[in-house]
Short mmCIF file of C-alpha atoms (C1' of nucleotides) in Angstrom, two decimals:
data_model
loop_
_atom_site.label_atom_id
_atom_site.label_comp_id
_atom_site.label_asym_id
_atom_site.label_seq_id
_atom_site.Cartn_x
_atom_site.Cartn_y
_atom_site.Cartn_z
CA MET G 1 3.66 16.80 -3.00
CA PRO G 2 0.20 16.09 -1.69
CA GLU G 3 -0.09 15.59 2.04
CA LEU G 4 -3.20 15.24 4.21
CA ALA G 5 -5.00 18.47 3.32
CA GLU G 6 -3.88 18.63 -0.30
CA VAL G 7 -5.14 15.09 -0.82
CA GLU G 8 -8.52 16.14 0.58
CA TYR G 9 -8.48 19.16 -1.73
CA TYR G 10 -7.92 16.94 -4.77
CA ARG G 11 -10.61 14.49 -3.65
CA LYS G 12 -13.14 17.30 -3.86
CA ARG G 13 -12.10 18.17 -7.42
CA TRP G 14 -14.05 15.11 -8.58
CA ASP G 15 -17.16 15.86 -6.48
CA CYS G 16 -18.82 17.59 -9.43
CA GLY G 17 -19.06 14.18 -11.10
CA ARG G 18 -20.99 12.48 -8.29
CA GLY G 19 -24.27 10.84 -9.26
CA GLU G 20 -23.28 10.60 -12.91
CA GLU G 21 -22.38 7.71 -15.12
CA ILE G 22 -18.93 6.96 -16.50
CA LEU G 23 -19.38 6.70 -20.28
CA ARG G 24 -15.80 5.91 -21.21
CA VAL G 25 -12.50 5.19 -19.44
CA GLN G 26 -9.12 6.26 -20.76
CA ALA G 27 -6.19 4.34 -19.25
CA HIS G 28 -2.95 3.07 -20.69
CA HIS G 29 -1.84 -0.35 -19.59
CA GLY G 30 1.86 -0.32 -18.82
CA LYS G 31 2.01 3.05 -17.11
CA ARG G 32 3.67 2.77 -13.75
CA VAL G 33 0.65 4.01 -11.81
CA PHE G 34 -1.20 0.82 -12.82
CA ARG G 35 1.47 -1.57 -11.54
CA GLY G 36 -0.05 -4.85 -10.41
CA LEU G 37 -3.46 -3.93 -11.82
CA ALA G 38 -5.61 -5.47 -14.55
CA VAL G 39 -6.30 -2.29 -16.53
CA ALA G 40 -8.63 -3.94 -19.04
CA GLN G 41 -10.86 -5.13 -16.22
CA LEU G 42 -10.89 -1.69 -14.61
CA LYS G 43 -11.95 -0.09 -17.90
CA LYS G 44 -14.64 -2.66 -18.52
CA GLU G 45 -16.14 -2.62 -15.03
CA LEU G 46 -16.03 1.15 -14.55
CA THR G 47 -17.70 1.88 -17.87
CA GLY G 48 -21.40 2.37 -17.24
CA ALA G 49 -20.96 2.67 -13.48
CA VAL G 50 -22.21 5.71 -11.56
CA PHE G 51 -19.72 7.59 -9.37
CA THR G 52 -21.47 7.72 -6.01
CA ARG G 53 -19.07 8.99 -3.32
CA SER G 54 -15.50 9.30 -2.16
CA GLU G 55 -13.39 9.49 0.96
CA ALA G 56 -9.80 10.38 1.90
CA ARG G 57 -7.82 8.72 4.70
CA GLY G 58 -4.39 10.21 5.16
CA LYS G 59 -2.87 10.19 1.69
CA GLN G 60 -5.16 7.44 0.43
CA LEU G 61 -8.26 8.07 -1.68
CA LEU G 62 -11.19 5.76 -2.33
CA PHE G 63 -13.89 6.44 -4.94
CA ARG G 64 -17.05 4.36 -4.93
CA PHE G 65 -19.12 3.46 -7.96
CA SER G 66 -22.42 1.65 -8.49
CA GLY G 67 -22.23 -2.11 -8.92
CA ASP G 68 -19.79 -2.51 -6.00
CA ARG G 69 -16.86 -0.97 -7.84
CA TRP G 70 -14.07 0.74 -5.86
CA LEU G 71 -11.29 2.89 -7.30
CA GLY G 72 -8.32 3.56 -5.02
CA LEU G 73 -5.87 6.37 -5.77
CA HIS G 74 -2.60 7.48 -4.25
CA LEU G 75 -1.20 10.73 -5.61
CA GLY G 76 2.45 9.93 -4.90
CA MET G 77 4.72 12.95 -5.10
CA THR G 78 3.21 14.86 -8.02
CA GLY G 79 -0.33 13.51 -8.52
CA LYS G 80 -3.30 15.82 -9.10
CA LEU G 81 -7.01 15.34 -9.71
CA SER G 82 -9.09 17.73 -11.78
CA ALA G 83 -12.31 18.02 -13.73
CA ALA G 84 -11.99 19.03 -17.37
CA PRO G 85 -14.45 19.63 -20.23
CA PRO G 86 -15.99 16.47 -21.74
CA ASP G 87 -13.90 16.75 -24.92
CA PHE G 88 -10.64 16.65 -22.91
CA HIS G 89 -7.63 15.18 -24.73
CA PRO G 90 -5.25 13.46 -22.30
CA GLY G 91 -1.65 14.61 -22.32
CA LYS G 92 1.45 12.57 -21.63
CA HIS G 93 0.94 12.46 -17.87
CA ASP G 94 -2.86 12.12 -17.73
CA HIS G 95 -2.89 8.44 -16.85
CA LEU G 96 -6.55 7.89 -16.04
CA VAL G 97 -9.52 9.81 -17.44
CA LEU G 98 -13.15 9.02 -16.57
CA TYR G 99 -15.42 10.58 -19.16
CA GLN G 100 -18.91 11.62 -18.14
CA ARG G 101 -21.56 13.42 -20.17
CA ALA G 102 -20.66 16.84 -18.81
CA ARG G 103 -16.98 16.50 -17.88
CA ALA G 104 -13.84 14.42 -17.73
CA LEU G 105 -12.35 13.39 -14.38
CA VAL G 106 -8.57 13.41 -14.75
CA PHE G 107 -5.74 11.81 -12.77
CA HIS G 108 -2.47 13.51 -13.71
CA ASP G 109 0.95 12.48 -12.36
CA PRO G 110 4.21 13.38 -14.15
CA ARG G 111 6.53 11.64 -11.73
CA VAL G 112 4.45 8.46 -11.65
CA PHE G 113 4.96 7.62 -7.98
CA GLY G 114 1.19 7.56 -7.63
CA ARG G 115 -0.88 4.39 -7.74
CA VAL G 116 -4.25 3.22 -8.97
CA ARG G 117 -6.12 0.32 -7.35
CA PHE G 118 -9.37 -1.29 -8.28
CA ALA G 119 -11.70 -3.72 -6.58
CA SER G 120 -15.06 -5.21 -7.40
CA GLN G 121 -16.71 -6.40 -4.18
CA SER G 122 -19.58 -5.50 -1.88
CA THR G 123 -17.44 -4.09 0.94
CA ALA G 124 -14.53 -1.66 0.86
CA PRO G 125 -11.25 -3.39 -0.08
CA PRO G 126 -9.06 -4.78 2.74
CA TRP G 127 -6.17 -2.36 2.16
CA TRP G 128 -8.60 0.48 2.84
CA GLU G 129 -10.22 -1.06 5.89
CA SER G 130 -6.87 -1.63 7.57
CA LEU G 131 -5.71 2.00 7.33
CA PRO G 132 -4.97 3.62 10.71
CA SER G 133 -7.45 6.07 12.21
CA ALA G 134 -6.98 9.78 11.61
CA ILE G 135 -4.72 11.90 13.81
CA THR G 136 -7.70 14.18 14.45
CA SER G 137 -9.94 11.28 15.54
CA ARG G 138 -10.83 10.24 19.08
CA GLU G 139 -8.91 7.01 18.60
CA PHE G 140 -5.62 8.88 18.24
CA THR G 141 -4.89 9.05 21.95
CA ARG G 142 -1.70 10.08 23.73
CA GLN G 143 -1.35 6.47 24.84
CA ARG G 144 -1.46 5.24 21.25
CA LEU G 145 1.12 7.85 20.29
CA ALA G 146 3.40 6.82 23.17
CA SER G 147 3.22 3.15 22.24
CA PHE G 148 3.97 3.89 18.58
CA LEU G 149 7.01 5.93 19.63
CA ARG G 150 8.11 3.04 21.85
CA ARG G 151 7.83 0.60 18.99
CA HIS G 152 10.12 2.80 16.88
CA ARG G 153 12.28 3.96 19.77
CA LYS G 154 15.58 3.84 17.88
CA LEU G 155 14.37 5.86 14.91
CA SER G 156 14.78 9.66 14.80
CA ILE G 157 11.54 11.46 15.49
CA LYS G 158 11.49 13.16 12.07
CA PRO G 159 11.40 9.98 9.96
CA THR G 160 9.08 8.45 12.57
CA LEU G 161 6.48 11.14 11.81
CA LEU G 162 6.65 10.18 8.14
CA LEU G 163 5.53 6.59 8.87
CA GLN G 164 2.02 6.41 7.48
CA SER G 165 1.11 3.50 9.76
CA GLY G 166 1.34 5.88 12.71
CA PHE G 167 0.71 9.31 11.27
CA PRO G 168 -1.55 8.99 8.24
CA GLY G 169 -1.32 12.02 5.97
CA VAL G 170 1.81 13.56 7.48
CA GLY G 171 4.43 14.45 4.87
CA ASN G 172 7.67 16.33 4.88
CA TRP G 173 6.45 19.89 5.42
CA MET G 174 3.87 18.86 8.04
CA ALA G 175 6.47 16.84 9.96
CA ASP G 176 8.78 19.87 10.18
CA GLU G 177 5.87 22.08 11.24
CA ILE G 178 4.80 19.57 13.92
CA LEU G 179 8.30 19.23 15.41
CA TRP G 180 8.85 22.98 15.40
CA ARG G 181 5.63 23.59 17.32
CA ALA G 182 6.41 20.79 19.76
CA GLY G 183 9.90 22.21 20.33
CA LEU G 184 11.59 18.93 19.44
CA GLU G 185 14.94 18.39 17.73
CA PRO G 186 14.29 16.29 14.62
CA ARG G 187 17.21 13.94 15.38
CA ARG G 188 15.93 12.91 18.80
CA ALA G 189 15.22 9.21 19.03
CA ALA G 190 11.48 8.55 19.11
CA GLY G 191 11.88 6.57 22.33
CA SER G 192 13.76 9.35 24.15
CA LEU G 193 10.83 11.74 24.60
CA SER G 194 9.70 12.56 28.14
CA GLY G 195 6.05 12.45 29.15
CA ASN G 196 5.73 16.19 28.68
CA GLU G 197 7.38 16.01 25.27
CA VAL G 198 4.99 13.27 24.14
CA ARG G 199 2.13 15.47 25.31
CA ALA G 200 3.51 18.45 23.36
CA LEU G 201 3.96 16.30 20.26
CA TRP G 202 0.39 15.01 20.53
CA ARG G 203 -1.00 18.53 20.79
CA SER G 204 1.16 19.71 17.91
CA LEU G 205 0.08 16.79 15.71
CA ARG G 206 -3.59 17.58 16.27
CA PHE G 207 -3.07 21.32 15.83
CA VAL G 208 -1.16 21.06 12.56
CA CYS G 209 -3.50 18.45 11.05
CA ARG G 210 -6.60 20.46 11.98
CA GLY G 211 -5.02 23.71 10.78
CA ALA G 212 -3.90 22.21 7.49
CA MET G 213 -7.36 20.77 6.86
CA ASN G 214 -9.05 24.07 7.66
CA HIS G 215 -6.79 26.28 5.60
CA VAL G 216 -5.54 24.14 2.76
CA SER G 217 -8.17 21.54 1.92
CA THR G 218 -10.93 23.86 0.71
CA ASP G 219 -9.10 26.12 -1.73
CA PHE G 220 -5.43 25.09 -1.62
CA SER G 221 -4.55 28.33 0.14
CA ASP G 222 -1.39 28.43 2.22
CA PRO G 223 -1.40 27.85 5.99
CA PRO G 224 -1.77 31.00 8.15
CA ARG G 225 0.99 33.54 8.60
CA GLY G 226 3.39 32.54 11.29
CA TRP G 227 3.60 28.89 10.25
CA LEU G 228 7.05 27.44 9.60
CA PHE G 229 5.68 26.40 6.19
CA HIS G 230 6.37 29.86 4.79
CA ALA G 231 10.02 29.91 5.81
CA ARG G 232 11.22 26.36 5.52
CA TRP G 233 12.19 26.08 1.86
CA LYS G 234 14.08 29.30 1.46
CA PRO G 235 17.78 28.84 2.15
CA GLY G 236 18.50 31.26 4.96
CA GLY G 237 14.85 31.19 6.03
CA HIS G 238 14.12 32.46 9.52
CA CYS G 239 12.13 31.04 12.42
CA PRO G 240 8.80 32.91 12.50
CA ILE G 241 9.12 33.36 16.27
CA HIS G 242 12.74 34.20 17.04
CA HIS G 243 14.01 35.00 13.54
CA THR G 244 16.83 32.54 14.11
CA VAL G 245 18.24 31.24 10.82
CA LEU G 246 16.78 27.79 10.22
CA VAL G 247 19.02 24.76 9.94
CA ARG G 248 18.54 22.73 6.75
CA GLU G 249 19.87 19.21 6.68
CA SER G 250 19.00 15.75 5.49
CA ILE G 251 17.54 13.57 8.26
CA GLY G 252 16.39 10.06 7.49
CA GLY G 253 16.95 10.84 3.83
CA ARG G 254 14.62 13.85 3.71
CA THR G 255 15.41 17.53 3.78
CA THR G 256 14.54 18.92 7.19
CA ALA G 257 14.28 22.55 8.27
CA TRP G 258 14.30 23.33 11.96
CA CYS G 259 14.95 26.13 14.43
CA PRO G 260 17.99 25.51 16.67
CA HIS G 261 16.56 27.94 19.20
CA CYS G 262 12.97 26.65 19.55
CA GLN G 263 13.79 22.98 19.07
CA ARG G 264 16.25 22.34 21.82
CA ARG G 265 16.11 19.69 24.46
CA ALA G 266 16.44 22.11 27.37
CA LEU G 267 13.40 24.14 26.35
CA PRO G 268 9.88 23.17 27.35
CA GLY G 269 8.71 23.73 23.77
CA LEU G 270 5.15 24.59 22.81
CA CYS G 271 5.60 27.48 20.42
CA PHE G 272 1.88 27.87 19.82
"C1'" DC W 1 24.97 19.85 -16.66
"C1'" DA W 2 24.63 18.51 -11.74
"C1'" DT W 3 21.69 18.53 -8.09
"C1'" DC W 4 17.43 18.95 -5.91
"C1'" DT W 5 12.52 17.27 -4.78
"C1'" DT W 6 6.04 18.05 0.13
"C1'" DG W 7 6.43 9.64 -1.21
"C1'" DT W 8 6.73 4.91 -0.93
"C1'" DT W 9 8.84 0.36 -1.24
"C1'" DA W 10 12.34 -3.24 -1.88
"C1'" DC W 11 16.21 -5.06 0.00
"C1'" DG W 12 20.03 -6.04 2.94
"C1'" DT W 13 21.50 -5.47 7.69
"C1'" DT W 14 20.92 -5.17 12.68
"C1'" DA S 1 10.50 -11.38 13.69
"C1'" DA S 2 10.81 -6.41 13.66
"C1'" DA S 3 12.98 -2.48 13.08
"C1'" DC S 4 16.28 0.20 10.66
"C1'" DG S 5 19.13 2.57 6.77
"C1'" DT S 6 19.64 3.18 2.15
"C1'" DA S 7 18.85 2.98 -2.71
"C1'" DA S 8 15.65 3.09 -6.21
"C1'" DC S 9 11.84 4.63 -8.81
"C1'" DA S 10 10.89 9.35 -12.66
"C1'" DA S 11 10.61 13.77 -14.40
"C1'" DG S 12 10.74 18.56 -13.91
"C1'" DA S 13 12.70 22.68 -11.71
"C1'" DT S 14 16.74 25.34 -10.61
#
DNA sequence: CATCTTGTTACGTT
DNA sequence: AAACGTAACAAGAT
C-alpha cells in the first residue's frame, strides 16, 4: 500500500522516539521481512543505541542510531509503523519492536513483502547512497526523464512509471493519477512520447508527487477533491473532469484505471 | 470458495 | 548485456 507520501507519513510515526535509547529489541528470526539479515546481530547492536534521526527516499526508509548503526525499512504492500505504549505486546504481524522507556516503536506487516536491513558503519549503507534522486528535486530534469523513457522505450508507460530506479516512490495509484493528468494512454510505449508529451508527463509527475506529499504525508488525509484517486477503485467510477466511465484493465500485471476521453493520443492532455 | 490486491524480485526469453 | 514479461511471494478483504 504505502507509496511516496504514505511512506513519509509512517516515517514520522517514529519521530516521537528520537533522542531516546533503545532498551530492548523484539524480532523473530525466520520471519520473511528479515530475509538475508543476521537478526541476532541487529538485536545486539541496536540495544543501547539512541535513535537519532530518519529519512525517506521514495519508498525506502533509513533510521539512524548512535554508534554508527543504520536500520533500513521497506514497507512492502501492507507495512505500517506506529508508536505504542511501552508495555506493548507484539501480535502475529508485529515483526520488529524497538522498546524505549516511554514507548514501543512497532513495524507491522501482515503480508510480509516488507524488508528490514541493518548496517553498522560510519557512513550510510551503499544501497541507500545509490538511490535515485527525488522526482521533486532539481536533479529530476526533463532531460533525465526523456533519457529514462528512451532506455525503456519498448515498455508501456504505465509499468515504466512503476520502476523505482526512475520514479522513486511512485506506486499504482500515483501512476494512474500521473498519466491521467498528463493525458497519456497507459499502454503507450515509453519511447513513443512526443516532446510535448514528455513535458506534460514531467509536469504531472512533479505535480502529483508534490500534491501527495502536501496532502497525505502529514495526516494520511486523502488527496484533494477532483483527483482521480477518489474514483479509480470503484467499478464504474467516473472521470472527475468529463464524467466518462473509467476503463479498468490489467496493464503490465497491475490494475489500471484510466479515462478514455482525457487520455487519448489526439488530445494535447494537461487536465490540470 | 474464487478472486482480488496501492510492491518487489527471480527467472526465462528477447 | 539489457530490457522485457510473467510468476511468485502471503494474507486479508470481498
